[in-house]
Short mmCIF file of C-alpha atoms in Angstrom, two decimals:
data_model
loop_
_atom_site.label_atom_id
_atom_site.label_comp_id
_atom_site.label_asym_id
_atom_site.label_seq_id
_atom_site.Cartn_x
_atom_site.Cartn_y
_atom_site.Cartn_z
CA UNK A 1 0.00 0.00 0.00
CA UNK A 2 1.72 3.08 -0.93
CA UNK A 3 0.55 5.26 1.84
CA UNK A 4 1.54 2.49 4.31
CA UNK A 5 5.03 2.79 2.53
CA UNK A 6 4.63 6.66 2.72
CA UNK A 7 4.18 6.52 7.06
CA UNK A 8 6.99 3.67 7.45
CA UNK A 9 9.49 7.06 6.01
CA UNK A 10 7.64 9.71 7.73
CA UNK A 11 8.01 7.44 10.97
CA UNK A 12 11.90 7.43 10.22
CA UNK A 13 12.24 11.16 9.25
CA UNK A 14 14.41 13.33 11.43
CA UNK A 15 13.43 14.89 14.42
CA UNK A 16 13.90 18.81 14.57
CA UNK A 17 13.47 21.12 17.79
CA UNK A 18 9.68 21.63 18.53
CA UNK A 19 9.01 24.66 18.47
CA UNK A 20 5.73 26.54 20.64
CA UNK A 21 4.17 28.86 17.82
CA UNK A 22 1.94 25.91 15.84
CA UNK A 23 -1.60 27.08 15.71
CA UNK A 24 -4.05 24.16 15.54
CA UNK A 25 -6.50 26.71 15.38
CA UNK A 26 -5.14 28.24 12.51
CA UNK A 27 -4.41 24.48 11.22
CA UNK A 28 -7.19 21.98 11.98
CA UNK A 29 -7.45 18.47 11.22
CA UNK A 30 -9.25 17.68 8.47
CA UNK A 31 -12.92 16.40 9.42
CA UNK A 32 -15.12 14.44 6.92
CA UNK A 33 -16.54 17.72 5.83
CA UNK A 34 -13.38 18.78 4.21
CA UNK A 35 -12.31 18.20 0.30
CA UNK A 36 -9.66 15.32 0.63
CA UNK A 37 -6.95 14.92 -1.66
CA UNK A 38 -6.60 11.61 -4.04
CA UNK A 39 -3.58 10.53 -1.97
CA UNK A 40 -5.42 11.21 1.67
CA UNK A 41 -8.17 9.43 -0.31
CA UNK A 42 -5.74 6.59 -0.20
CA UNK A 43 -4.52 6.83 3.02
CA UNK A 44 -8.04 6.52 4.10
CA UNK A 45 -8.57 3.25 2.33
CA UNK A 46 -5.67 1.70 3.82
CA UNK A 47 -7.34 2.86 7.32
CA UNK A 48 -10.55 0.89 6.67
CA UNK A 49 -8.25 -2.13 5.80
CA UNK A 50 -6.91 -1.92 9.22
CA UNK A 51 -10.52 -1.96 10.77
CA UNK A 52 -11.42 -0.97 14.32
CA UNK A 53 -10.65 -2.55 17.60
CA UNK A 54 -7.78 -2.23 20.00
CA UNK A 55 -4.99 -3.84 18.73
CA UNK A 56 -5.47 -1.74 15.60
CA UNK A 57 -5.31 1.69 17.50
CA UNK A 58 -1.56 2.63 16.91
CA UNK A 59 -1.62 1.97 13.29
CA UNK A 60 -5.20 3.83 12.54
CA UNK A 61 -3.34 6.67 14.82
CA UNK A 62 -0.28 6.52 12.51
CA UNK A 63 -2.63 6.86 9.53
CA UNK A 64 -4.52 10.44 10.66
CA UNK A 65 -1.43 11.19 11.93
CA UNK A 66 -0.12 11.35 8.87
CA UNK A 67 -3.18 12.66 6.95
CA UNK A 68 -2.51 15.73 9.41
CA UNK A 69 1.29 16.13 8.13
CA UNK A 70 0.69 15.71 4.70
CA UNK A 71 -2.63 18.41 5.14
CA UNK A 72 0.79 20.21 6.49
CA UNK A 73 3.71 19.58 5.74
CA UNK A 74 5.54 22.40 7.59
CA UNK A 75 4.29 20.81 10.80
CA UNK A 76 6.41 17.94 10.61
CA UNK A 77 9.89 20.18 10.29
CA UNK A 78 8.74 22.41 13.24
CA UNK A 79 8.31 19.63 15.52
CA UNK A 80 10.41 17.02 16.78
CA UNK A 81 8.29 13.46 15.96
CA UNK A 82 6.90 12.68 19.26
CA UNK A 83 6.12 16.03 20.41
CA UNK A 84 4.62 17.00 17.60
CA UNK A 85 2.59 13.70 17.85
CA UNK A 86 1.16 14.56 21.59
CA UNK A 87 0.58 18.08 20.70
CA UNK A 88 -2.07 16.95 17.47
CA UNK A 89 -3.53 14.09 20.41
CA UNK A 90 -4.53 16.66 22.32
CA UNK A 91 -5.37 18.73 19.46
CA UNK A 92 -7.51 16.12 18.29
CA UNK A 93 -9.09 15.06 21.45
CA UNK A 94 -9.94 18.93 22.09
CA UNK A 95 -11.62 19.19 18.66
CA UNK A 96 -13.07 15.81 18.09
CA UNK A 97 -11.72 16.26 14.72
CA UNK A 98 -10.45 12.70 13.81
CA UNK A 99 -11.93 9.01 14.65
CA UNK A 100 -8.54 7.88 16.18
CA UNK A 101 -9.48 9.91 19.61
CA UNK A 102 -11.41 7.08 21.34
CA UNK A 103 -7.54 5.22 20.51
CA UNK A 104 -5.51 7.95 21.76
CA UNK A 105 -6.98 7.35 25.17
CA UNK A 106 -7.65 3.47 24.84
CA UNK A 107 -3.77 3.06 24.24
CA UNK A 108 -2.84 4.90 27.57
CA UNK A 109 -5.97 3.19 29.85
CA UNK A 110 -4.82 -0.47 28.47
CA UNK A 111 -0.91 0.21 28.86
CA UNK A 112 -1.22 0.90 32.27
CA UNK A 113 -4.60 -1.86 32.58
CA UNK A 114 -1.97 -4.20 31.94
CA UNK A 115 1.21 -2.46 34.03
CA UNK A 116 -1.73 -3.20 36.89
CA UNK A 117 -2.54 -7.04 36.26
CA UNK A 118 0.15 -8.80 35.22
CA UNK A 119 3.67 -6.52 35.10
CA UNK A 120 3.27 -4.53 38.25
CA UNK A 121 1.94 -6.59 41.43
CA UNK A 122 3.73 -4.84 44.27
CA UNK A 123 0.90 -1.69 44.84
CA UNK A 124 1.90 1.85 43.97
CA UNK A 125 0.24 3.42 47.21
CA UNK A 126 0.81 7.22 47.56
CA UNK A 127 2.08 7.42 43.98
CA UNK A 128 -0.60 9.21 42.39
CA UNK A 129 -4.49 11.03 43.61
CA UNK A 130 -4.82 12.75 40.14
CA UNK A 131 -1.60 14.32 40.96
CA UNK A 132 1.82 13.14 41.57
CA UNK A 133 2.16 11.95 44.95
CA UNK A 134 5.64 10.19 46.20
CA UNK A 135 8.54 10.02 44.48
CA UNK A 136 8.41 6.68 42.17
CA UNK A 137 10.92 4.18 43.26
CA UNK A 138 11.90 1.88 40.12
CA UNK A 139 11.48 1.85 36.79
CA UNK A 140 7.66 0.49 36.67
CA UNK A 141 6.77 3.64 38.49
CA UNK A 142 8.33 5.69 36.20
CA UNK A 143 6.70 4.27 33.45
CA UNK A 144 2.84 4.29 35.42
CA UNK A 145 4.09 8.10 35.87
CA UNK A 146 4.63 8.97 32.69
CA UNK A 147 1.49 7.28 31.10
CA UNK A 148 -0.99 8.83 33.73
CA UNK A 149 0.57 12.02 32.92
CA UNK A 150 -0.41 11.89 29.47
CA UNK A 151 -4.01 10.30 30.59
CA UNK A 152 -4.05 13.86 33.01
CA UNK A 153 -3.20 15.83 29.97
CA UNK A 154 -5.97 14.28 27.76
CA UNK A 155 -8.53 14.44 30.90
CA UNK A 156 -7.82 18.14 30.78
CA UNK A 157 -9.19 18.84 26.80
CA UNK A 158 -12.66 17.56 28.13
CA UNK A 159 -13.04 14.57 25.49
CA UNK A 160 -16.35 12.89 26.35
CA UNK A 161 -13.94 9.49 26.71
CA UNK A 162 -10.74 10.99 27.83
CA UNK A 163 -12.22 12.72 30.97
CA UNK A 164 -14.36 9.74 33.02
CA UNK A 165 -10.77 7.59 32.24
CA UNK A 166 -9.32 9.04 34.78
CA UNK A 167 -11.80 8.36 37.59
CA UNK A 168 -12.37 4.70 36.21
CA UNK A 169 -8.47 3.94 37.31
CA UNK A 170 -9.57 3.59 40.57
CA UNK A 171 -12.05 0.46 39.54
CA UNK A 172 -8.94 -1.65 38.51
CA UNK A 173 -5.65 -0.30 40.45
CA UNK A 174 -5.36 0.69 43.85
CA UNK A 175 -5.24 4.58 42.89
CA UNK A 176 -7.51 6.77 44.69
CA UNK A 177 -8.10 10.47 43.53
CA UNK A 178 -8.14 13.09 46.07
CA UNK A 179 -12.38 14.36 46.62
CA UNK A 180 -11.99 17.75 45.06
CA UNK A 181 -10.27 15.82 41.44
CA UNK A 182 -12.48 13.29 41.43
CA UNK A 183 -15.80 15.62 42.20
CA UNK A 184 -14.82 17.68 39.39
CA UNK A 185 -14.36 14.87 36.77
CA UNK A 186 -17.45 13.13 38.26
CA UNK A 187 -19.32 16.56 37.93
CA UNK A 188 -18.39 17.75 34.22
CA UNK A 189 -18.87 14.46 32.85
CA UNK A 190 -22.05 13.86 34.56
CA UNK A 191 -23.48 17.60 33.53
CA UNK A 192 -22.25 16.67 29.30
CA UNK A 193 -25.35 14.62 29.27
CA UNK A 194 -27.65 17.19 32.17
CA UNK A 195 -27.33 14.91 35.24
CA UNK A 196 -25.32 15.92 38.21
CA UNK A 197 -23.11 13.46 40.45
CA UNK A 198 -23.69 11.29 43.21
CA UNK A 199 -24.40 13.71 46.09
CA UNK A 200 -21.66 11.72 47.86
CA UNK A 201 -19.04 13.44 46.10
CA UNK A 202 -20.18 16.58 47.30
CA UNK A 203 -20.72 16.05 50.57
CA UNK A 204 -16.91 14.10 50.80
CA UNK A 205 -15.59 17.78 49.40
CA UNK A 206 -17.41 19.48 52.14
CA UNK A 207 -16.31 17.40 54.77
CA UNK A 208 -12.95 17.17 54.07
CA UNK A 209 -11.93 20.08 52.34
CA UNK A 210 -14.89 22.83 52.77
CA UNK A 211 -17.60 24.94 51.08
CA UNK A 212 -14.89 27.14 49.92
CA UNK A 213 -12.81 24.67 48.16
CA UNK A 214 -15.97 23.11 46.57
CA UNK A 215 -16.85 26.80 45.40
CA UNK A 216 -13.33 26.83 43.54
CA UNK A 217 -14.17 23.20 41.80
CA UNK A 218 -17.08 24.54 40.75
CA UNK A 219 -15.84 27.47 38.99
CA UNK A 220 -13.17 25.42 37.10
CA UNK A 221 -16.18 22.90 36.12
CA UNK A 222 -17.91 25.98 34.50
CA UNK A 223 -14.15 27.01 32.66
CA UNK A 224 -13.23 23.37 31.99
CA UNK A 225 -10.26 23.92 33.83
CA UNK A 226 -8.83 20.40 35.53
CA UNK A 227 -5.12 21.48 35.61
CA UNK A 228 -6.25 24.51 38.29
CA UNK A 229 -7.83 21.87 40.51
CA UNK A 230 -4.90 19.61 40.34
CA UNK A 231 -2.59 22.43 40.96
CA UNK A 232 -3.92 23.64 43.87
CA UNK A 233 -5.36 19.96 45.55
CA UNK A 234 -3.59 18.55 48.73
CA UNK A 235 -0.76 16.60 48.89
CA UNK A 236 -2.10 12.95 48.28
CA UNK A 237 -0.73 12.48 52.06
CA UNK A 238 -3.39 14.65 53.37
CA UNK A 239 -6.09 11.87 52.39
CA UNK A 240 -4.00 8.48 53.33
CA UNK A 241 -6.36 6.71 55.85
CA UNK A 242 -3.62 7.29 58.67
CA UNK A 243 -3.98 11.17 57.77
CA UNK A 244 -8.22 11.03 57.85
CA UNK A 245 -7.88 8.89 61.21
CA UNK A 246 -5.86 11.68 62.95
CA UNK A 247 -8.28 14.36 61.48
CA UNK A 248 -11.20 12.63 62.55
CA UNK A 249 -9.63 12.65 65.64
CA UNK A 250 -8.63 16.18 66.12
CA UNK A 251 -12.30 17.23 64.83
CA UNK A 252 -13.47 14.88 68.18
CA UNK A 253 -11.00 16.01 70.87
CA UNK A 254 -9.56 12.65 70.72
CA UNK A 255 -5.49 12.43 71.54
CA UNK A 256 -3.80 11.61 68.16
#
């Protein structure tokens, strides 16, 4: 397939300094109201040859990938590969401008599904709350680090898929998000489709961290801002169970 032949040397190509001054905006992804050309005509045959499912994800990536660099090809020598690459994920994921979003994510969730069940059995307690919590220790930290970094990062553009991902790591690892992170994804995704949250979620904010600070998650909710609630939650220390205990305590009289 010559298009296939035409990503295998893109893939290969060079990598150059990013550089900061791209403008998405300026240069969108081509959706399927757009005139394509005979050769991204092409490229999108090969894609339905790959078909859907999982373990076709990176390649129908690499595909609009490419579609995107030849749409423009001064992209691809004003960023370095894989920057250039995470910058048009989250362009895409913003935008909902190309089919390969639902994969974007998928890739991340199932990396670190299996990191959980089969690589990884010692638990990562402390590690992460929707923020970085301890220092990792070895190498498989490292690696869970860096992947629910990027699943942060695509959380953040407010993809209908990307955003409930993050709360759903706590149904198969032993991460737990800290009550103001996980109200606020609980609370956007819930309001996409008019419902609201468990009133749980609330009340846990409340509790634990005030009518102020749920005021504040709010406010992001209504600017689709995640990053400002991560930057300014507690510690992950501040809701280990030894941490509640003594506060529970304190709030009683008790001696801690």
């Amino acid at each position: 397939m010559r298009s296939l032949s035409a990503a295998c040397l893109f893939l290969f190509s060079a990598a150059l300094p990013a550089q900061a001054n791209w403008s998405f905006a300026v240069h969108p992804h081509p959706d399927f109201t757009d005139e394509y050309s005979a050769e991204e005509d092409a490229i999108f045959s090969d894609l339905e040859a790959v078909g859907n499912g999982f373990r076709n994800c990176a390649a129908r990536i690499m595909f609009e990938y490419l579609i995107y660099n030849r749409r423009y090809p001064e992209f691809a020598f004003t960023h370095a590969f894989n920057d250039g690459l995470e910058a048009w994920k989250l362009h895409v994921l913003k935008t909902g401008r190309a089919s390969s979003a639902f994969c974007i994510v998928l890739e991340v969730t199932e990396e670190l599904r299996e990191l959980y069940s089969y690589d990884f059995a010692t638990p990562t307690e402390g590690l992460f709350c929707g923020k970085p919590g301890r220092p990792y220790i070895n190498a498989e930290e490292s690696r869970i680090m860096g992947l629910l970094d990027r699943l942060v990062s695509y959380a953040a553009t407010g993809h209908y898929f990307a955003l409930p991902a993050l709360a759903e790591v706590e149904d198969w690892s032993d991460i737990r998000l800290n009550p103001d992170i996980r109200y606020y994804v609980e609370a956007r995704q819930a309001r996409r489709y008019g419902n609201e949250p468990a009133p749980i979620l609330r009340d846990t904010v409340i509790a634990l961290q005030g009518k102020d600070r749920l005021a504040f998650v709010e406010d992001a909710i209504a600017r689709n801002d995640l990053h400002a609630v991560i930057e300014t939650s507690p510690p992950c220390s501040a809701f280990a169970p030894e941490a509640l205990a003594k506060a529970r305590e304190a709030a009683r009289g008790d001696p801690i």
